[in-house]
PDB file of C-alpha atoms and ligand atoms in Angstrom:
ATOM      1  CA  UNK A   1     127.786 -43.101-126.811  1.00 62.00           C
ATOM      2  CA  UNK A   2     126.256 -43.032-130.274  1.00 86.00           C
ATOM      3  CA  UNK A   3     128.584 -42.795-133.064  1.00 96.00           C
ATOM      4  CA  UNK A   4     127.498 -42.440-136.661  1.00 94.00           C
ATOM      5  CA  UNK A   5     128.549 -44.949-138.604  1.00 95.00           C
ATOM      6  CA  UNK A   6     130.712 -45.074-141.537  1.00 96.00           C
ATOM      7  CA  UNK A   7     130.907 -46.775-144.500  1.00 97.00           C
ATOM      8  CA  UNK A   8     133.545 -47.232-147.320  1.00 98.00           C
ATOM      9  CA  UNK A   9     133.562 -48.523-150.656  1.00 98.00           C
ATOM     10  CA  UNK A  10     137.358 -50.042-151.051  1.00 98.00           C
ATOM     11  CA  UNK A  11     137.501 -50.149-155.094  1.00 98.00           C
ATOM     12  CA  UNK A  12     141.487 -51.482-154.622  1.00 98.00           C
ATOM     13  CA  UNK A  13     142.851 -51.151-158.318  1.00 98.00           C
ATOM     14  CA  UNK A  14     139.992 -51.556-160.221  1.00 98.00           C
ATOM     15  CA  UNK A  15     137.579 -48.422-161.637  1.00 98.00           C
ATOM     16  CA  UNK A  16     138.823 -46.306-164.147  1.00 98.00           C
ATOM     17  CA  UNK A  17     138.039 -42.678-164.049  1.00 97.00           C
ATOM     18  CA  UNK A  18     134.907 -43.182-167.130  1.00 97.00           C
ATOM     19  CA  UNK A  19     133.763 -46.368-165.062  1.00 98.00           C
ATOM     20  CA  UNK A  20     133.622 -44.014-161.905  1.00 98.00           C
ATOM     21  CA  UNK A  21     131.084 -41.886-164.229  1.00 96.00           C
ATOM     22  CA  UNK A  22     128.923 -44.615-164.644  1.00 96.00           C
ATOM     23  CA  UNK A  23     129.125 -46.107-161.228  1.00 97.00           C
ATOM     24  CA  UNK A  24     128.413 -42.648-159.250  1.00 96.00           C
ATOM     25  CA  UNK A  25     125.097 -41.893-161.245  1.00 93.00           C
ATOM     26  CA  UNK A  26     124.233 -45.525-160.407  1.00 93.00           C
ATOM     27  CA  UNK A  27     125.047 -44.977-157.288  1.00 93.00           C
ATOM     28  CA  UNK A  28     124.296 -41.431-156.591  1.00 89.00           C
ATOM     29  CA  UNK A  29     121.085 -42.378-157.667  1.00 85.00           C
ATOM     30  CA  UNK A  30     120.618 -45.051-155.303  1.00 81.00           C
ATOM     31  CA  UNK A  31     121.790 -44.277-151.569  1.00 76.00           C
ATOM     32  CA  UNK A  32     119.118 -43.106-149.523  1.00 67.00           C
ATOM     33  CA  UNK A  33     118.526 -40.970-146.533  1.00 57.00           C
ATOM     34  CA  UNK A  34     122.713 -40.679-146.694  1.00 55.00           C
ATOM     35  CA  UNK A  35     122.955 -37.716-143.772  1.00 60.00           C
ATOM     36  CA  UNK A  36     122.470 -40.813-141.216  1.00 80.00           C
ATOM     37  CA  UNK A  37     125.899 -42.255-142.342  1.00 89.00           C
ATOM     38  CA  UNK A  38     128.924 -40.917-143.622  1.00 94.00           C
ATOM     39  CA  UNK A  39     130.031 -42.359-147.044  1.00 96.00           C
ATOM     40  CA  UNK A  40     133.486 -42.862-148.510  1.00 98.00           C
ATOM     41  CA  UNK A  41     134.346 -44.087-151.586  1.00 98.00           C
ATOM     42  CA  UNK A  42     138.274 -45.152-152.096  1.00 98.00           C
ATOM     43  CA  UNK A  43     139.379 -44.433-155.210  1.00 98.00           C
ATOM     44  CA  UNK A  44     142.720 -45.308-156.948  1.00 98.00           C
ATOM     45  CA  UNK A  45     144.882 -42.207-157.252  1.00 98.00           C
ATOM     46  CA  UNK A  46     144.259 -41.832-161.085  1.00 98.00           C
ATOM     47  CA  UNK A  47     140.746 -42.495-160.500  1.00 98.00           C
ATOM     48  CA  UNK A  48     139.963 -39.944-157.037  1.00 98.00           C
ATOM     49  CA  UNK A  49     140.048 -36.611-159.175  1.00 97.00           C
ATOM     50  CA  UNK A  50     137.335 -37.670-161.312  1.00 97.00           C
ATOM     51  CA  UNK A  51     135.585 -39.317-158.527  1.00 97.00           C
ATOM     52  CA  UNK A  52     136.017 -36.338-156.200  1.00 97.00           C
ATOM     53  CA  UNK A  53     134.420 -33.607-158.758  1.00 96.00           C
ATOM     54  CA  UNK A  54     131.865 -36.530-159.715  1.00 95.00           C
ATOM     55  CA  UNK A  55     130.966 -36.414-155.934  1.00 93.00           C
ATOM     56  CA  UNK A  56     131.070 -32.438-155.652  1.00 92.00           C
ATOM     57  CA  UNK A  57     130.503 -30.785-152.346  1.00 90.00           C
ATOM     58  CA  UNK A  58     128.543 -33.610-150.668  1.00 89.00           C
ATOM     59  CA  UNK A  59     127.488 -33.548-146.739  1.00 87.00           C
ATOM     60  CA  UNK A  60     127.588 -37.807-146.571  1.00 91.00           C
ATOM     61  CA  UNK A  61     129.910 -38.323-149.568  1.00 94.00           C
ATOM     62  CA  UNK A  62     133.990 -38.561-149.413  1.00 96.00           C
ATOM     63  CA  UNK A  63     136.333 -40.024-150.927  1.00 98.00           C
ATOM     64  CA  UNK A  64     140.039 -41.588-149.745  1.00 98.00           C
ATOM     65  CA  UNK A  65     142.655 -42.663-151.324  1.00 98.00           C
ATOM     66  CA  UNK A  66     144.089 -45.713-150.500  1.00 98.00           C
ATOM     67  CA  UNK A  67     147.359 -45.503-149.664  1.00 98.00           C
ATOM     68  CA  UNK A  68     149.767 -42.355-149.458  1.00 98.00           C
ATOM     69  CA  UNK A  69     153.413 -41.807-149.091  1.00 98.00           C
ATOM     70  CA  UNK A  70     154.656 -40.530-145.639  1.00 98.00           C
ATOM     71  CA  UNK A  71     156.665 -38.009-147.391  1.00 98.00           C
ATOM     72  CA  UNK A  72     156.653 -34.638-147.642  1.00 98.00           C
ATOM     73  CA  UNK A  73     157.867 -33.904-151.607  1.00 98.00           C
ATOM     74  CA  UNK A  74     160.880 -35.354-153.787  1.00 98.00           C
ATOM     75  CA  UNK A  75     162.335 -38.009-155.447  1.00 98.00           C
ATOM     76  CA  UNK A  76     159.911 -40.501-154.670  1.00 98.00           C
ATOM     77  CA  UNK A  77     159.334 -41.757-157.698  1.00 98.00           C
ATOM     78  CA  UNK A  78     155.879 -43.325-158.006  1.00 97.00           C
ATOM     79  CA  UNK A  79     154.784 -42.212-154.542  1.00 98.00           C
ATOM     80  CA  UNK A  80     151.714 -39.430-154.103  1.00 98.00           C
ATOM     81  CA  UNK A  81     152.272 -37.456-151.437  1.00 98.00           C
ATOM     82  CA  UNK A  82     149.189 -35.699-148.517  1.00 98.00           C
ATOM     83  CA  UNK A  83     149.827 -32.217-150.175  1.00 98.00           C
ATOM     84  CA  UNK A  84     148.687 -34.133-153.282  1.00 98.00           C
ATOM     85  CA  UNK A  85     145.547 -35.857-152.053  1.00 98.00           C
ATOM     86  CA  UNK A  86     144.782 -32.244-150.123  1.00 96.00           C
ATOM     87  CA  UNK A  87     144.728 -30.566-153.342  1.00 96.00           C
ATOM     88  CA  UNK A  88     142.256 -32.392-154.825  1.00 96.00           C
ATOM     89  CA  UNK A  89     139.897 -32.295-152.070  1.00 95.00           C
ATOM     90  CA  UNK A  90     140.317 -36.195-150.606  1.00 97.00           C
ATOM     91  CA  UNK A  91     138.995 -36.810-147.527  1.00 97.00           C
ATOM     92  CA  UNK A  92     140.548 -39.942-145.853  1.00 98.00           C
ATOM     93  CA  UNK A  93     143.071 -41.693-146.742  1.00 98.00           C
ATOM     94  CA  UNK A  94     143.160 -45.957-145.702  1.00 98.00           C
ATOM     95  CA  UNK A  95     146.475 -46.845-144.547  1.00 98.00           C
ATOM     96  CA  UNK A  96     147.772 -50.188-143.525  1.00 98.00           C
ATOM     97  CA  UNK A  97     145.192 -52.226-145.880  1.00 98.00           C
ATOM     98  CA  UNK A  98     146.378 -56.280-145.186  1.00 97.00           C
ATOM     99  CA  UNK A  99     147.325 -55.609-149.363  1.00 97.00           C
ATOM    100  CA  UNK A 100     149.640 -52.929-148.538  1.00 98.00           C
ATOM    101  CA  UNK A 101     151.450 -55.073-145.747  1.00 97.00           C
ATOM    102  CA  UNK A 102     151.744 -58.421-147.171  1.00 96.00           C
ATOM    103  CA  UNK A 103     152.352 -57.587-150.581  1.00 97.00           C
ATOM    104  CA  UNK A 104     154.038 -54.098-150.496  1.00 97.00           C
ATOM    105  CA  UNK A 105     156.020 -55.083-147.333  1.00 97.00           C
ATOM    106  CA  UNK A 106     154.566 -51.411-145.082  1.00 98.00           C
ATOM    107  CA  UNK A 107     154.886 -52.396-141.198  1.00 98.00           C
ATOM    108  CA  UNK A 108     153.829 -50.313-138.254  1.00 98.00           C
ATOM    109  CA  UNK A 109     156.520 -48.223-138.414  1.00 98.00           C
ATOM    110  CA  UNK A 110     155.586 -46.882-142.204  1.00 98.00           C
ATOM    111  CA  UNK A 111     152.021 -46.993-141.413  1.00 98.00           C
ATOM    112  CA  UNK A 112     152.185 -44.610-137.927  1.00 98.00           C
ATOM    113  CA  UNK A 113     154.656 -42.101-140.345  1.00 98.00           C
ATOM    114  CA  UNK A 114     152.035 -42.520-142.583  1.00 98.00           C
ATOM    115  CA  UNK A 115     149.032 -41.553-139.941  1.00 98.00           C
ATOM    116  CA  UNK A 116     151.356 -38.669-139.084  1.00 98.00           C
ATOM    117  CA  UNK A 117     151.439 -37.040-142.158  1.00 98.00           C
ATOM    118  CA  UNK A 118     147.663 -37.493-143.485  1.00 98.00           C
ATOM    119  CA  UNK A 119     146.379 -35.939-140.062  1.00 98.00           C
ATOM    120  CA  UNK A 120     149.007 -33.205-140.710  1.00 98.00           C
ATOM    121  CA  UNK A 121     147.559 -32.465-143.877  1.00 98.00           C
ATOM    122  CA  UNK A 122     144.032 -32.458-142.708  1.00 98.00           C
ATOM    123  CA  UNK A 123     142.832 -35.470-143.428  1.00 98.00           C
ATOM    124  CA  UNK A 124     141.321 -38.440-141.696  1.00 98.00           C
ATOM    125  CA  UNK A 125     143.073 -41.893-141.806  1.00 98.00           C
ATOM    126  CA  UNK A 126     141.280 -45.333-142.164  1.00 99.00           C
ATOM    127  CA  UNK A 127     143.840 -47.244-140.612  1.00 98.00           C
ATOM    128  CA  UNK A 128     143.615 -51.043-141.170  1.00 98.00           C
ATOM    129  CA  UNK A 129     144.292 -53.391-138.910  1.00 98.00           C
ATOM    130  CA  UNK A 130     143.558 -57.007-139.167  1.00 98.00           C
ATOM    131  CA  UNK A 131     145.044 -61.164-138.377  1.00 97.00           C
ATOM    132  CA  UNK A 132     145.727 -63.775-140.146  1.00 96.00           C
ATOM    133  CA  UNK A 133     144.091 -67.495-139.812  1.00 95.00           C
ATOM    134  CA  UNK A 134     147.115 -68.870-138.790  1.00 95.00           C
ATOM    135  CA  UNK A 135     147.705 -65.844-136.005  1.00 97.00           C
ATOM    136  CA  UNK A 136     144.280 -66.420-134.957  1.00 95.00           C
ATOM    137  CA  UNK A 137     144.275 -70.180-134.649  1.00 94.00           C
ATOM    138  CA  UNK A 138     147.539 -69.807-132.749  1.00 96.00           C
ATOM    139  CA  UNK A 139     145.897 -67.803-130.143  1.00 97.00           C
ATOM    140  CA  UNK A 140     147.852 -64.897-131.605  1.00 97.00           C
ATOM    141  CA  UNK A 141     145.229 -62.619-132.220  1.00 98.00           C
ATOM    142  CA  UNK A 142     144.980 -60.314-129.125  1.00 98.00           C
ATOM    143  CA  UNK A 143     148.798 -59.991-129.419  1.00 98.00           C
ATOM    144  CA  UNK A 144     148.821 -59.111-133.293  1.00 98.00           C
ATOM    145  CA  UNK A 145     146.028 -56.085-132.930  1.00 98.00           C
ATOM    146  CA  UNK A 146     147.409 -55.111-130.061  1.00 98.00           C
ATOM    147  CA  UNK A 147     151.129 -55.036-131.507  1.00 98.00           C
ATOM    148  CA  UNK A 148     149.464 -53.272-135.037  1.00 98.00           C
ATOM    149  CA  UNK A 149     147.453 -50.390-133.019  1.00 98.00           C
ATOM    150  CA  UNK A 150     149.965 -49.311-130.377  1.00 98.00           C
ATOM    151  CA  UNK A 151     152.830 -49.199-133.334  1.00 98.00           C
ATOM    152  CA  UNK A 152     150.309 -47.486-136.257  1.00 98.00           C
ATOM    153  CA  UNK A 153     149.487 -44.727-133.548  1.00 98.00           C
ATOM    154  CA  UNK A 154     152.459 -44.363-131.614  1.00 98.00           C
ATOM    155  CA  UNK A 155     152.709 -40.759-130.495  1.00 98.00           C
ATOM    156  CA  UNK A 156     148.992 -40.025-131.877  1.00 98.00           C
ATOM    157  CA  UNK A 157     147.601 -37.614-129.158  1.00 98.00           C
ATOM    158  CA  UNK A 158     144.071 -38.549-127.638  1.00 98.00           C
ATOM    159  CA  UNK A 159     143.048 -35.390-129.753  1.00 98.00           C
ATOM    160  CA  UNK A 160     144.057 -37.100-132.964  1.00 98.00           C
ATOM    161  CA  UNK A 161     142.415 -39.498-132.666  1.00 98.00           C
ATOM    162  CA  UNK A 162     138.877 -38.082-132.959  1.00 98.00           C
ATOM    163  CA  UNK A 163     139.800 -37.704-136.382  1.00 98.00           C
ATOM    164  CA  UNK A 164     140.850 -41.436-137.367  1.00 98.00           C
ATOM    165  CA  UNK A 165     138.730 -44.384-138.319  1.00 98.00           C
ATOM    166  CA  UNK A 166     139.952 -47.976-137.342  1.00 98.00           C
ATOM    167  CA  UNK A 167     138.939 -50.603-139.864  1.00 98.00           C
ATOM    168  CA  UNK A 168     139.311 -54.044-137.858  1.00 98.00           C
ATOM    169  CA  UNK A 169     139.638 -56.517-140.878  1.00 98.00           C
ATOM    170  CA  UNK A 170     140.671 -60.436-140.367  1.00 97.00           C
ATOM    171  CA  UNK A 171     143.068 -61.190-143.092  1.00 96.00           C
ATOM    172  CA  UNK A 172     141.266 -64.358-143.973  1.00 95.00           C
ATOM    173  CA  UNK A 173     138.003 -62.504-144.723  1.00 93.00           C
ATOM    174  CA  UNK A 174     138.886 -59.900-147.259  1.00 92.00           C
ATOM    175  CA  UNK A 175     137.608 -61.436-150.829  1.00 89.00           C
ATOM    176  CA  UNK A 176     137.564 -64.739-149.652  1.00 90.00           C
ATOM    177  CA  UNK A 177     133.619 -64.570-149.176  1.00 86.00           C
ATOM    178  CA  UNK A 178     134.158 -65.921-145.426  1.00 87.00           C
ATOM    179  CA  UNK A 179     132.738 -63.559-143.484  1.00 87.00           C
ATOM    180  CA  UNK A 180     133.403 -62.977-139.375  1.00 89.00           C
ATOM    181  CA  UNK A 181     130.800 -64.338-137.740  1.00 94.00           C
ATOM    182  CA  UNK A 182     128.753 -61.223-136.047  1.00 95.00           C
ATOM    183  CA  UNK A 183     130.346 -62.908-132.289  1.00 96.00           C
ATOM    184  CA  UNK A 184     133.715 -62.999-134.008  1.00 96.00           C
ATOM    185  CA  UNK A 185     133.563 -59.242-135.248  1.00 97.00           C
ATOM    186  CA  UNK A 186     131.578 -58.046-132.036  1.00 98.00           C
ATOM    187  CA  UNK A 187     134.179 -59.903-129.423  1.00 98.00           C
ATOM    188  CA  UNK A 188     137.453 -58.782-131.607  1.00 98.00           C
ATOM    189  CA  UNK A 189     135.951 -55.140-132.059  1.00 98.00           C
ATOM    190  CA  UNK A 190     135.417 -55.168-128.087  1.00 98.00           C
ATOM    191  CA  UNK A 191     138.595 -56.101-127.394  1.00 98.00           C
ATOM    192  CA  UNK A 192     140.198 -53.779-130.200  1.00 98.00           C
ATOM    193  CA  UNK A 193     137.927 -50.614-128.449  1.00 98.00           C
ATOM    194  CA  UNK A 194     139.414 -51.749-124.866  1.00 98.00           C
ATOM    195  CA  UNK A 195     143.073 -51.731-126.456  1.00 98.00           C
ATOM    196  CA  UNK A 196     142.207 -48.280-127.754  1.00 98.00           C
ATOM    197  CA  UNK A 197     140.958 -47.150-123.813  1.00 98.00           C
ATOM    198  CA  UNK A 198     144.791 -48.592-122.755  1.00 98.00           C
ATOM    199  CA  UNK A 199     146.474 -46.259-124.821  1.00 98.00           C
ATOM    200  CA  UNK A 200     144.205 -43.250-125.032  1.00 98.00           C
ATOM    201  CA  UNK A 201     140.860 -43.533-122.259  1.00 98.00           C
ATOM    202  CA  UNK A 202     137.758 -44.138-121.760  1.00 98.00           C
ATOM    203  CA  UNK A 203     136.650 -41.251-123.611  1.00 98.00           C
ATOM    204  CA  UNK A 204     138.713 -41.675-126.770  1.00 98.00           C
ATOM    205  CA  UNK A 205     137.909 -45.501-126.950  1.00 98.00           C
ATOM    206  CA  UNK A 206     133.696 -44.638-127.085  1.00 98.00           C
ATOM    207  CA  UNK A 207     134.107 -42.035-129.457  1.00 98.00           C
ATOM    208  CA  UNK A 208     136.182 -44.296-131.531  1.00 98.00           C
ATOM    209  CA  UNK A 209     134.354 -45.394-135.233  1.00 98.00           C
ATOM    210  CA  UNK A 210     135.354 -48.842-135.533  1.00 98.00           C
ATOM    211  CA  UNK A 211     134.434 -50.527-139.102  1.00 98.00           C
ATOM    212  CA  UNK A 212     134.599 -54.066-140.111  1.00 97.00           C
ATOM    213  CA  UNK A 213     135.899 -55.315-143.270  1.00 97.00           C
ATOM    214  CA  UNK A 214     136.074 -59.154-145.065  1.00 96.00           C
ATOM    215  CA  UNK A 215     132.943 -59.875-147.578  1.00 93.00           C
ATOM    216  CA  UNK A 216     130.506 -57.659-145.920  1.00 96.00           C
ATOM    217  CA  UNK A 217     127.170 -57.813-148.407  1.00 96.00           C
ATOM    218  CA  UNK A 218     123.899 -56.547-148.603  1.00 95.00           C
ATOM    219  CA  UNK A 219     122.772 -59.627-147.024  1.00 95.00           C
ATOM    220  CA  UNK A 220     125.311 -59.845-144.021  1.00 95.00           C
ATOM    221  CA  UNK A 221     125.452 -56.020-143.059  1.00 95.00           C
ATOM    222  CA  UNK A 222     122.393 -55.277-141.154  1.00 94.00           C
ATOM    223  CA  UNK A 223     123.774 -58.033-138.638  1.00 95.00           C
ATOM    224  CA  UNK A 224     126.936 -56.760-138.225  1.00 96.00           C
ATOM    225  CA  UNK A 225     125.546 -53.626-137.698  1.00 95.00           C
ATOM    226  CA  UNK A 226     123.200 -54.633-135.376  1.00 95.00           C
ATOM    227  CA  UNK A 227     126.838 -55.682-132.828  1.00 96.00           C
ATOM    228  CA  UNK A 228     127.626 -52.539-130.252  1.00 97.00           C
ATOM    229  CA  UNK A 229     131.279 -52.387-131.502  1.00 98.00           C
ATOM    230  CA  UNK A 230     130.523 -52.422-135.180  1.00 97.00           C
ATOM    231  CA  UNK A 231     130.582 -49.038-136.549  1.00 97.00           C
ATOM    232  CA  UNK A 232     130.248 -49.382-140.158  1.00 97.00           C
ATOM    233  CA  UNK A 233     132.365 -50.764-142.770  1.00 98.00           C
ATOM    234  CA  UNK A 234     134.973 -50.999-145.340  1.00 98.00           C
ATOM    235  CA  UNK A 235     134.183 -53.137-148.417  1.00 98.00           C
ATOM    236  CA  UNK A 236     135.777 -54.363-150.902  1.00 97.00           C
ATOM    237  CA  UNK A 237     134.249 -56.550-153.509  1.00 97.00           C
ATOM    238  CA  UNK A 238     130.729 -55.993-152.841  1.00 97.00           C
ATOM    239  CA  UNK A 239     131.447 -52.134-152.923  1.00 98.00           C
ATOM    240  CA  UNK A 240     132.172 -52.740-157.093  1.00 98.00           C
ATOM    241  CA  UNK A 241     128.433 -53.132-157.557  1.00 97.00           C
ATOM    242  CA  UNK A 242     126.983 -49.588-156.996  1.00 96.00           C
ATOM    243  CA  UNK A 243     123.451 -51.269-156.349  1.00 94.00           C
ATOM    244  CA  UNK A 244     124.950 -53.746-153.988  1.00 96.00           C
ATOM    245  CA  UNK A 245     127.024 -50.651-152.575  1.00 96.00           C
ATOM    246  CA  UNK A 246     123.824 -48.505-152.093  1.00 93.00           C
ATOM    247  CA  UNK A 247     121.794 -51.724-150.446  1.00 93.00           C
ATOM    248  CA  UNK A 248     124.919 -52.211-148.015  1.00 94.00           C
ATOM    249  CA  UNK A 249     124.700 -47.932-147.051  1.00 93.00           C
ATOM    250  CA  UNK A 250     121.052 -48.525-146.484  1.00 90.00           C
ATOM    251  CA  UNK A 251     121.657 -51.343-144.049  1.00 84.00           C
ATOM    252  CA  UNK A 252     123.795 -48.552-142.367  1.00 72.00           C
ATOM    253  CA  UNK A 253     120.601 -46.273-142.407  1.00 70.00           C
ATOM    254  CA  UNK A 254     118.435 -48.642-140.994  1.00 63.00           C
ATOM    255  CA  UNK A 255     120.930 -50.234-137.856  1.00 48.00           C
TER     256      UNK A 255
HETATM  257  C1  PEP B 301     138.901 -54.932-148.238  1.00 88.70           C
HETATM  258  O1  PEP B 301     139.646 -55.060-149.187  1.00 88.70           O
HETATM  259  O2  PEP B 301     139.122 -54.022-147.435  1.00 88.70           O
HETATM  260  C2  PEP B 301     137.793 -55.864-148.094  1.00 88.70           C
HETATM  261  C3  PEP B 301     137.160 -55.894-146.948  1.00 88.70           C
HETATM  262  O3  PEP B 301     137.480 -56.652-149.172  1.00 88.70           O
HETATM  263  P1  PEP B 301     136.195 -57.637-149.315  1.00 88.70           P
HETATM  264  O4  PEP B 301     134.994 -56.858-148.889  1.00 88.70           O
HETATM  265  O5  PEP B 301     136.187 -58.025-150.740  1.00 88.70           O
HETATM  266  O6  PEP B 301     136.456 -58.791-148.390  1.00 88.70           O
END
């Protein structure tokens, strides 16, 4: 099955709503044949208005927010809730970022209420899911993704799940500039797609987009792209350079 792939810009805290001015003409300017990939560009929540109407109506261009409270309205002070996000025409939203877990404490439990209420609202979740060196070098690692998919999409319906990205991302490559090797992504990814088949079939698991995240960069993305299992990408640090942004959507053109 072909699936087109996808590819994310993760800006994490950093653009401010002017800087998004100057990086979407840069960019804007940049991406080419875009209709061959769909494009997302995560936003902070101050930032995604400006970024949104920067963006317009776009056919390859969306943005997400990066993180979203699982409730509906009410004193949740600090949080930004889907009806929110809706109203300003957001697309995705990534859940589950390693970021969010480690350092904001959100386990599977938050993170499937989470993938509840953005698909309720309309919108598409990223949902990030990812081990750590240690889990990995334990022999952990089939265990951990296994344990992180089956709680983030607990009660998902196989009909859901046409609308939700996975974004397989090994804790020890995000911003450390160590990137998977393309048999590390490409074996995990497999396995992650055959977890998927166990808890939704054969049908949901091929249609599944299944990105890859830690240091992807102009230079390393047409190989990963090039892997069956790879379906595009989220990026982080790279994705701060429009230019290097636009080279790494190309690679997603040419694969
Ligand atoms: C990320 O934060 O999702 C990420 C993959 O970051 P980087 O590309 O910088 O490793």
């Amino acid at each position: 099955m072909s699936r087109k792939p996808i590819i994310a810009a993760n800006w994490k805290m950093n653009v401010t709503p002017s800087e998004a001015a100057t990086y979407l003409d840069t960019f804007l300017a940049n991406y080419t044949e875009a209709q061959a990939t769909d494009i997302v560009i995560g936003a902070s929540f101050v930032t995604l208005p400006k970024a949104a109407e920067l963006i317009g109506p776009n056919p390859a261009v969306s943005v997400a927010a990066q993180n979203m409270s699982h409730e509906a309205s009410g004193a949740f002070t600090g949080e930004t809730s889907a009806a929110m996000l809706n109203d300003i025409g957001t697309d995705y939203v990534i859940l589950g970022h390693s970021e969010r877990r480690s350092l904001y404490g959100e386990d599977d439990a938050v993170i499937n209420k989470k993938v509840h209420a953005t698909l309720a609202a309309g919108m598409k979740p990223i949902l990030c899911i990812g081990e750590s060196l240690e889990e990995r070098e334990g022999g952990q690692l089939e265990n951990v993704l296994r344990t992180q998919l089956s709680g983030s999409l607990a009660d998902i319906s196989a009909e859901q799940m046409a609308d939700i990205v996975i974004a397989y991302e090994p804790v020890w490559a995000i911003g450390t500039g160590v990137t998977a090797t393309p048999e590390q992504a490409q074996d995990t990814q497999k396995f992650v797609r055959s977890v998927l088949e166990e808890l939704f079939g054969g049908d949901v698991a091929a249609a599944t987009r299944i990105q890859y995240g830690g240091s992807v960069k102009p230079g390393n993305a047409v190989e990963l792209l090039g892997c069956p299992d790879i379906d595009g990408f989220l990026v982080g640090g790279a994705a701060l350079d429009p230019e290097s942004f636009a080279q790494i959507v190309a690679a997603g053109t040419a694969g």
